[in-house]
Amino acid sequence: MRILIAEDDPITRHLLVMLLESWGYEVVPVSDGAAAWQALEKDDLLSLAIFDWMMPGLNGIDLVRRLRARRDSRPYTYVVLLTAKTAKAEILEALYAGFDDYLSKPFDPEELQAKLVVGKRILDLQARLRNALCIAQRQASHDSLTGLLNRTAIIDTLAKEIDRARRSGALLSVALLDIDHFKLINDSHGHLIGDEVLRCAAERIRQAVRTYDKVGRFGGEEFLIIIPGAGSEEAFTIGERICKALKGTPVPAAKSNVTVTASIGISVVNPASEMRENLHWADEALYRAKKKGRNRVEVVCPGVDRPFPNALPSRTGPYES
Amino acid sequence: MDDYIAKPVDMGELARMINGMEGGPAPERVSAATCMDLAAALTHVGGSRILLKELAELFAHESQIMLESILSAIAADDASMLQRAAHTIKGSVLLFGAHKAADLALELEQLGRAGTLGTAAAIYPGLQGEIAALLQALEGLRQVEV
């Protein structure tokens, strides 16, 4: 475990370094508060620290106040005050300022060692909670079958991307993808194969899009793809690439391999409109793709110059294998 | 004004002047045997004589720098510098169980905090004497152990 020491007295600093190293800590010693702050900003693994109170420049109390005022998701730093000040009022000030514990100088090494074990216990507890939170957050935002963003998360992402497009004026397209005849696959091959088809489809979509495109599971066999920076041409190309990737490799099944195709409806986002409207246009394009024979991409541009629903400029095309 | 010293301050000259001031205490001769508490010092280093010797060596060097800081602070009439320098040396000497030296350093620290350096120059020789004795005691420790 890595520990920061901020102590201006070279004798005490040296003593601390030698003791802590003999107890197996990796020690980062500094001689003033400003250097300690720099170290804390740079190194998130400094989860334990010992500060002297009186230091030139930034003193221990101001240092710990600054540390506690940091509002971000970095892991907690457990800080022990080492001080020659022993008046009750001073100790109280230190604890209220943000120190977790204190030890008066000259300190007893055995006591310091024990206090650091207490600190490690708290930090271990925090690490376990952070880990659990991390897993819970992932579960809350991802679809357990496909590993893609779930409906809530992909809609949140879309809302943010539309906001961004509104601010920056950049192009943005949104695609709705529906696996063709999925009910038929489920009925003839069983639900396990149906699940396998969804998993494989998710993986192939993920591989077909660009790294900064976002893919989510929108509903049963429906997926939503956010394509930033893309107008109708680019979005259409990506849509075709997805169709090709899906149809290209059948999903192996006991009876016979399942060839999976999908229909895709793309709307070039009109940032002046609400998300709901933009999704509605993508849904209409998807409906057209289905109607025109499936395994194809339909794009609509509800652009500013030609407001929907009058004569939408659109680009259509089946994927030809 | 009783005396003067030209800037930049020569530390040796300033020390001689403070030590020779009329009315101030003469540089004190302190017995090396009684100036520190060896048992306490050993406790503070977790019982390691090797570590204690290492710290003694470091202190032989650092204590001179700390004393010079105190002299500079007195010369410059810099209260906050005196407070800090005296505080630091107090921490170091306490580690060796040198309580008299620590008490004198504390007096200087308090003068610094109060912003009244008036009697600081009179206290300094006592601290200097205690530290000289401490260094001698630590030197003895090093010799015996080697």
Coordinates of C-alpha atoms in Angstrom, one line a residue:
Chain A
M1 CA 0.0 0.0 0.0
R2 CA 1.3 3.5 -0.9
I3 CA 1.5 6.1 1.8
L4 CA 2.2 9.9 1.6
I5 CA 4.2 11.6 4.3
A6 CA 4.1 15.4 4.5
E7 CA 6.6 16.4 7.2
D8 CA 9.0 19.4 7.1
D9 CA 11.3 18.2 9.9
P10 CA 13.9 16.0 8.1
I11 CA 14.6 13.9 11.2
T12 CA 11.0 13.0 11.8
R13 CA 10.5 12.4 8.0
H14 CA 13.5 10.1 7.9
L15 CA 12.2 8.2 10.9
L16 CA 8.8 7.8 9.3
V17 CA 10.3 6.6 6.0
M18 CA 12.4 4.0 7.8
L19 CA 9.6 2.7 10.0
L20 CA 7.0 2.6 7.3
E21 CA 9.3 0.8 4.8
S22 CA 10.1 -1.7 7.5
W23 CA 6.3 -2.4 7.8
G24 CA 6.0 -3.0 4.1
Y25 CA 4.6 0.3 2.9
E26 CA 5.6 2.1 -0.3
V27 CA 6.5 5.6 1.0
V28 CA 6.2 8.9 -0.8
P29 CA 7.9 11.5 1.4
V30 CA 7.5 15.3 0.8
S31 CA 8.6 18.2 2.9
D32 CA 5.7 20.7 2.5
G33 CA 2.0 21.0 1.9
A34 CA 2.2 22.2 -1.7
A35 CA 4.3 19.2 -2.7
A36 CA 1.8 16.9 -0.9
W37 CA -1.1 18.4 -2.8
Q38 CA 0.7 17.9 -6.1
A39 CA 1.4 14.2 -5.2
L40 CA -2.3 13.7 -4.2
E41 CA -3.5 15.2 -7.4
K42 CA -1.2 13.1 -9.5
D43 CA -1.5 9.8 -7.8
D44 CA -4.9 8.2 -6.9
L45 CA -3.2 5.2 -5.3
L46 CA -2.1 7.4 -2.3
S47 CA -4.9 6.1 -0.1
L48 CA -3.1 6.6 3.2
A49 CA -1.3 9.7 4.3
I50 CA 0.4 11.3 7.4
F51 CA 0.5 15.1 7.6
D52 CA 2.4 17.3 9.9
W53 CA 0.4 20.3 11.1
M54 CA 3.0 23.0 10.9
M55 CA 4.5 23.2 7.5
P56 CA 5.8 26.1 5.5
G57 CA 3.3 27.4 2.9
L58 CA 0.3 25.1 2.9
N59 CA -0.1 23.7 6.4
G60 CA -1.5 20.3 7.3
I61 CA -5.0 21.6 8.3
D62 CA -5.4 23.6 5.0
L63 CA -4.1 20.6 3.1
V64 CA -6.6 18.2 4.5
R65 CA -9.4 20.8 4.0
R66 CA -8.5 21.1 0.4
L67 CA -8.4 17.3 0.0
R68 CA -11.8 16.9 1.6
A69 CA -13.2 19.7 -0.6
R70 CA -12.4 17.7 -3.7
R71 CA -15.7 16.7 -5.2
D72 CA -15.0 13.8 -7.5
S73 CA -15.1 10.1 -7.6
R74 CA -11.5 9.5 -6.6
P75 CA -11.0 6.9 -3.8
Y76 CA -10.8 8.1 -0.2
T77 CA -7.5 9.1 1.3
Y78 CA -7.3 8.2 5.0
V79 CA -5.2 10.9 6.7
V80 CA -3.5 10.8 10.1
L81 CA -2.3 14.0 11.7
L82 CA 1.1 14.0 13.3
T83 CA 1.4 17.0 15.6
A84 CA 3.1 18.6 18.5
K85 CA -0.1 20.4 19.2
T86 CA -2.0 18.6 21.9
A87 CA -4.5 21.1 23.2
K88 CA -8.1 19.8 22.9
A89 CA -9.3 22.7 20.8
E90 CA -6.6 22.1 18.3
I91 CA -7.3 18.3 18.1
L92 CA -11.0 19.0 17.6
E93 CA -10.2 21.6 14.8
A94 CA -8.0 19.0 13.1
L95 CA -10.7 16.3 13.2
Y96 CA -13.4 18.6 12.0
A97 CA -11.1 19.8 9.2
G98 CA -11.0 16.3 7.8
F99 CA -8.3 14.3 9.6
D100 CA -9.3 10.7 10.4
D101 CA -7.0 10.3 13.4
Y102 CA -4.1 12.0 15.1
L103 CA -1.0 11.1 16.9
S104 CA 1.1 13.6 19.0
K105 CA 4.8 14.0 18.6
P106 CA 7.0 12.4 19.6
F107 CA 5.0 9.4 18.6
D108 CA 5.1 5.8 19.6
P109 CA 5.8 3.6 16.5
E110 CA 3.7 0.8 17.8
E111 CA 0.7 3.1 18.1
L112 CA 1.3 4.6 14.6
Q113 CA 1.5 1.1 13.2
A114 CA -1.9 0.2 14.8
K115 CA -3.5 3.4 13.6
L116 CA -2.5 2.6 10.1
V117 CA -4.0 -0.8 10.4
V118 CA -7.3 0.9 11.3
G119 CA -6.9 3.1 8.2
K120 CA -6.3 0.1 6.0
R121 CA -9.4 -1.6 7.4
I122 CA -11.5 1.4 6.5
L123 CA -9.9 1.6 3.0
D124 CA -10.5 -2.1 2.4
L125 CA -14.1 -1.7 3.3
Q126 CA -14.4 1.2 0.9
A127 CA -12.7 -0.7 -1.9
R128 CA -15.2 -3.5 -1.5
L129 CA -18.1 -1.1 -1.6
R130 CA -16.7 0.8 -4.6
N131 CA -16.3 -2.5 -6.4
A132 CA -19.9 -3.6 -5.6
L133 CA -21.2 -0.2 -6.7
C134 CA -19.2 -0.5 -10.0
I135 CA -20.8 -3.9 -10.7
A136 CA -24.3 -2.6 -9.8
Q137 CA -23.9 0.4 -12.0
R138 CA -22.9 -1.8 -14.9
Q139 CA -25.8 -4.0 -14.3
A140 CA -28.1 -1.0 -14.2
S141 CA -27.0 0.4 -17.5
H142 CA -26.3 -2.8 -19.5
D143 CA -28.5 -5.5 -21.0
S144 CA -27.6 -8.8 -19.4
L145 CA -28.1 -11.0 -22.5
T146 CA -26.2 -9.0 -25.0
G147 CA -23.9 -6.8 -22.9
L148 CA -25.1 -3.7 -24.8
L149 CA -26.4 -0.6 -23.2
N150 CA -30.0 -1.2 -22.1
R151 CA -33.0 0.8 -23.2
T152 CA -32.7 3.4 -20.4
A153 CA -29.0 3.9 -21.0
I154 CA -29.1 4.2 -24.8
I155 CA -32.0 6.7 -24.5
D156 CA -30.0 8.8 -22.0
T157 CA -27.0 8.7 -24.4
L158 CA -29.2 9.7 -27.3
A159 CA -30.6 12.7 -25.4
K160 CA -27.0 13.8 -24.6
E161 CA -25.9 13.4 -28.2
I162 CA -28.9 15.4 -29.5
D163 CA -28.0 18.2 -27.0
R164 CA -24.4 18.1 -28.2
A165 CA -25.5 18.3 -31.8
R166 CA -27.8 21.2 -31.0
R167 CA -24.8 23.1 -29.4
S168 CA -22.1 22.2 -31.9
G169 CA -24.2 22.0 -35.1
A170 CA -22.5 18.7 -35.9
L171 CA -24.4 16.0 -37.8
L172 CA -26.0 13.1 -36.0
S173 CA -27.9 10.0 -37.1
V174 CA -30.0 7.5 -35.2
A175 CA -30.8 4.0 -36.4
L176 CA -33.5 1.6 -35.3
L177 CA -32.7 -2.0 -36.2
D178 CA -35.1 -4.9 -36.1
I179 CA -34.1 -8.6 -36.6
D180 CA -36.2 -9.9 -39.5
H181 CA -38.7 -12.7 -38.6
F182 CA -37.4 -13.1 -35.1
K183 CA -40.6 -14.7 -33.9
L184 CA -40.2 -17.3 -36.6
I185 CA -36.7 -18.1 -35.5
N186 CA -37.9 -18.5 -31.9
D187 CA -40.8 -20.7 -33.0
S188 CA -38.8 -23.0 -35.2
H189 CA -35.5 -23.2 -33.2
G190 CA -36.6 -22.5 -29.7
H191 CA -35.9 -19.6 -27.3
L192 CA -32.3 -20.7 -26.5
I193 CA -31.4 -20.3 -30.2
G194 CA -33.4 -17.1 -30.2
D195 CA -31.2 -15.8 -27.4
E196 CA -28.1 -16.9 -29.2
V197 CA -29.3 -15.0 -32.3
L198 CA -29.7 -11.9 -30.2
R199 CA -26.2 -12.3 -28.7
C200 CA -24.6 -12.9 -32.1
A201 CA -26.5 -10.0 -33.7
A202 CA -25.4 -7.7 -30.9
E203 CA -21.8 -8.7 -31.3
R204 CA -21.8 -8.3 -35.1
I205 CA -23.5 -4.9 -34.9
R206 CA -20.9 -3.8 -32.4
Q207 CA -18.1 -4.9 -34.7
A208 CA -19.7 -3.3 -37.8
V209 CA -20.1 0.2 -36.3
R210 CA -17.3 2.7 -35.6
T211 CA -15.7 2.8 -32.2
Y212 CA -17.5 6.0 -31.2
D213 CA -20.9 4.9 -32.3
K214 CA -23.2 3.7 -29.5
V215 CA -25.3 0.5 -29.6
G216 CA -28.1 -0.4 -27.3
R217 CA -30.8 -3.0 -27.0
F218 CA -34.0 -1.0 -27.4
G219 CA -36.6 -3.8 -27.0
G220 CA -37.0 -7.5 -27.6
E221 CA -35.3 -7.9 -31.0
E222 CA -34.9 -4.2 -31.6
F223 CA -31.6 -2.3 -31.4
L224 CA -30.8 1.4 -31.4
I225 CA -27.6 2.8 -32.9
I226 CA -26.3 6.3 -32.4
I227 CA -24.1 7.5 -35.2
P228 CA -22.4 10.8 -34.4
G229 CA -21.0 13.0 -37.1
A230 CA -22.8 11.1 -39.8
G231 CA -25.2 12.5 -42.5
S232 CA -27.4 10.4 -44.7
E233 CA -24.6 9.0 -46.9
E234 CA -22.4 7.9 -44.1
A235 CA -25.2 6.6 -42.0
F236 CA -26.5 4.6 -44.9
T237 CA -23.0 3.1 -45.5
I238 CA -22.8 2.0 -41.8
G239 CA -26.3 0.6 -42.0
E240 CA -25.4 -1.5 -45.0
R241 CA -22.3 -2.7 -43.3
I242 CA -24.4 -3.9 -40.4
C243 CA -26.8 -5.7 -42.8
K244 CA -23.9 -7.4 -44.5
A245 CA -22.2 -8.4 -41.2
L246 CA -25.5 -10.0 -39.9
K247 CA -26.3 -11.9 -43.1
G248 CA -22.7 -12.9 -43.7
T249 CA -22.2 -15.4 -40.9
P250 CA -25.2 -17.6 -40.0
V251 CA -25.8 -18.5 -36.3
P252 CA -25.1 -22.2 -35.8
A253 CA -28.1 -24.2 -34.5
A254 CA -28.9 -27.9 -33.9
K255 CA -31.4 -28.3 -36.8
S256 CA -29.8 -26.0 -39.3
N257 CA -27.8 -22.8 -39.2
V258 CA -29.9 -19.7 -38.9
T259 CA -29.3 -16.9 -41.4
V260 CA -30.1 -13.6 -39.6
T261 CA -31.1 -10.5 -41.5
A262 CA -32.2 -7.1 -40.2
S263 CA -34.1 -4.1 -41.4
I264 CA -32.8 -0.7 -40.5
G265 CA -34.5 2.7 -40.4
I266 CA -32.2 5.7 -40.0
S267 CA -33.1 9.3 -39.3
V268 CA -30.6 12.1 -39.7
V269 CA -31.4 13.9 -36.5
N270 CA -33.0 17.2 -36.7
P271 CA -31.7 18.9 -33.6
A272 CA -34.5 21.4 -33.6
S273 CA -36.9 18.6 -32.9
E274 CA -37.4 16.6 -29.7
M275 CA -35.9 13.1 -29.3
R276 CA -39.3 11.5 -29.4
E277 CA -39.9 13.0 -32.9
N278 CA -36.5 11.9 -34.2
L279 CA -37.1 8.4 -32.9
H280 CA -40.5 8.4 -34.6
W281 CA -38.9 9.3 -38.0
A282 CA -36.4 6.5 -37.6
D283 CA -39.3 4.1 -36.7
E284 CA -41.1 5.2 -39.9
A285 CA -38.0 4.5 -42.0
L286 CA -37.8 1.1 -40.3
Y287 CA -41.4 0.4 -41.2
R288 CA -40.7 1.3 -44.8
A289 CA -37.6 -1.0 -44.8
K290 CA -39.8 -3.9 -43.6
K291 CA -42.5 -3.1 -46.1
K292 CA -40.0 -3.0 -49.0
G293 CA -38.9 -6.5 -48.3
R294 CA -36.7 -6.4 -45.2
N295 CA -32.8 -6.9 -45.1
R296 CA -32.4 -3.3 -46.2
V297 CA -31.7 0.2 -45.0
E298 CA -34.0 3.3 -45.3
V299 CA -32.8 6.8 -44.5
V300 CA -34.9 9.9 -43.8
C301 CA -33.6 13.4 -43.5
P302 CA -36.2 15.6 -41.8
G303 CA -34.0 18.5 -42.6
V304 CA -34.5 22.2 -41.9
D305 CA -35.0 23.1 -45.6
R306 CA -37.6 20.4 -46.2
P307 CA -39.6 20.0 -43.0
F308 CA -41.2 16.7 -42.3
P309 CA -43.6 15.3 -43.5
N310 CA -43.5 17.0 -47.0
A311 CA -41.5 15.0 -49.5
L312 CA -38.8 13.6 -47.3
P313 CA -35.5 13.3 -49.0
S314 CA -34.6 9.7 -48.4
R315 CA -32.2 7.2 -49.5
T316 CA -33.2 3.5 -49.7
G317 CA -31.6 0.3 -50.8
P318 CA -31.6 -3.3 -50.1
Y319 CA -28.4 -5.0 -49.2
E320 CA -27.4 -7.2 -52.1
S321 CA -25.4 -10.2 -51.2
Chain B
M1 CA 20.4 50.3 20.0
D2 CA 23.0 48.2 21.8
D3 CA 24.8 46.8 18.9
Y4 CA 24.6 46.4 15.1
I5 CA 25.5 43.9 12.5
A6 CA 25.9 44.6 8.8
K7 CA 23.8 42.7 6.2
P8 CA 24.4 40.1 4.8
V9 CA 24.5 38.6 8.2
D10 CA 27.4 36.4 9.0
M11 CA 26.0 33.7 11.3
G12 CA 29.2 33.1 13.2
E13 CA 29.5 36.8 13.9
L14 CA 25.8 37.1 15.0
A15 CA 26.2 34.0 17.2
R16 CA 29.3 35.5 18.9
M17 CA 27.5 38.8 19.3
I18 CA 24.4 37.2 20.9
N19 CA 26.5 35.0 23.1
G20 CA 28.5 38.0 24.3
M21 CA 25.7 40.3 25.0
E22 CA 25.7 41.8 28.4
G23 CA 22.9 40.8 30.6
G24 CA 22.2 37.7 28.5
P25 CA 23.0 34.3 29.8
A26 CA 26.4 32.9 29.0
P27 CA 26.5 30.0 26.6
E28 CA 25.5 27.2 28.9
R29 CA 27.6 24.1 29.6
V30 CA 25.3 21.2 29.7
S31 CA 26.2 17.7 30.8
A32 CA 25.9 15.3 27.9
A33 CA 24.8 12.6 30.2
T34 CA 21.6 14.3 31.4
C35 CA 20.5 16.2 28.3
M36 CA 18.7 13.3 26.7
D37 CA 16.5 10.3 27.6
L38 CA 18.0 7.3 25.8
A39 CA 15.2 4.9 26.8
A40 CA 12.6 7.3 25.4
A41 CA 14.6 7.9 22.3
L42 CA 14.8 4.1 21.7
T43 CA 11.0 3.8 22.1
H44 CA 10.5 6.5 19.6
V45 CA 12.5 4.6 16.9
G46 CA 10.8 1.3 17.6
G47 CA 13.8 0.0 19.6
S48 CA 16.2 0.0 16.7
R49 CA 19.7 1.3 17.7
I50 CA 20.7 1.3 14.1
L51 CA 17.9 3.6 13.2
L52 CA 18.7 5.8 16.2
K53 CA 22.3 6.2 15.1
E54 CA 21.2 7.0 11.6
L55 CA 18.9 9.8 12.9
A56 CA 21.7 11.1 15.1
E57 CA 23.9 11.5 12.1
L58 CA 21.2 13.3 10.2
F59 CA 20.5 15.5 13.2
A60 CA 24.2 16.4 13.5
H61 CA 23.9 18.0 10.1
E62 CA 20.3 19.3 10.2
S63 CA 20.5 20.8 13.7
Q64 CA 23.1 23.3 12.5
I65 CA 20.8 24.4 9.7
M66 CA 17.9 24.7 12.1
L67 CA 19.9 26.8 14.6
E68 CA 21.0 29.0 11.7
S69 CA 17.4 29.5 10.7
I70 CA 16.6 30.6 14.3
L71 CA 19.5 33.1 14.2
S72 CA 18.4 34.4 10.9
A73 CA 14.9 34.9 12.1
I74 CA 16.1 36.8 15.2
A75 CA 18.4 38.9 13.0
A76 CA 15.7 39.7 10.6
D77 CA 13.1 40.2 13.3
D78 CA 10.9 37.6 11.5
A79 CA 8.4 36.2 14.0
S80 CA 6.8 33.7 11.8
M81 CA 10.1 32.3 10.6
L82 CA 11.2 32.0 14.3
Q83 CA 8.0 30.2 15.2
R84 CA 8.5 27.7 12.3
A85 CA 12.2 27.1 12.9
A86 CA 11.8 26.7 16.6
H87 CA 8.8 24.4 16.1
T88 CA 10.8 22.1 13.8
I89 CA 13.8 21.9 16.1
K90 CA 11.4 21.2 19.0
G91 CA 10.0 18.2 17.1
S92 CA 13.5 16.8 16.4
V93 CA 14.9 17.1 19.9
L94 CA 11.8 15.6 21.5
L95 CA 12.4 12.6 19.4
F96 CA 15.7 12.1 21.3
G97 CA 14.0 12.8 24.6
A98 CA 15.9 16.1 25.0
H99 CA 13.2 17.8 27.1
K100 CA 15.2 20.9 28.2
A101 CA 16.1 21.7 24.6
A102 CA 12.5 21.2 23.7
D103 CA 11.3 23.5 26.4
L104 CA 13.6 26.3 25.2
A105 CA 12.6 25.7 21.6
L106 CA 9.0 25.9 22.7
E107 CA 9.7 29.3 24.4
L108 CA 11.1 30.6 21.2
E109 CA 8.2 29.2 19.2
Q110 CA 5.8 31.0 21.5
L111 CA 7.7 34.3 21.2
G112 CA 7.4 33.8 17.5
R113 CA 3.7 33.2 17.6
A114 CA 3.2 36.2 19.9
G115 CA 5.2 38.3 17.5
T116 CA 7.5 39.5 20.2
L117 CA 11.1 38.6 19.6
G118 CA 12.3 40.6 22.5
T119 CA 13.8 38.0 24.7
A120 CA 14.5 35.5 21.9
A121 CA 18.2 36.4 21.7
A122 CA 18.6 35.8 25.4
I123 CA 17.0 32.3 25.2
Y124 CA 19.0 31.2 22.1
P125 CA 22.4 30.5 23.9
G126 CA 20.6 28.1 26.3
L127 CA 19.1 26.2 23.3
Q128 CA 22.5 26.2 21.6
G129 CA 24.1 24.7 24.7
E130 CA 21.5 22.0 25.1
I131 CA 21.9 21.0 21.4
A132 CA 25.6 21.0 21.7
A133 CA 25.3 18.6 24.6
L134 CA 22.8 16.5 22.8
L135 CA 25.1 16.2 19.8
Q136 CA 27.9 15.1 22.1
A137 CA 25.7 12.5 23.8
L138 CA 24.6 11.2 20.4
E139 CA 28.2 11.2 19.2
G140 CA 29.0 9.1 22.3
L141 CA 26.2 6.8 21.5
R142 CA 27.6 6.3 18.0
Q143 CA 31.1 5.6 19.2
V144 CA 30.0 3.1 21.9
E145 CA 27.8 1.2 19.5
V146 CA 30.3 0.9 16.6

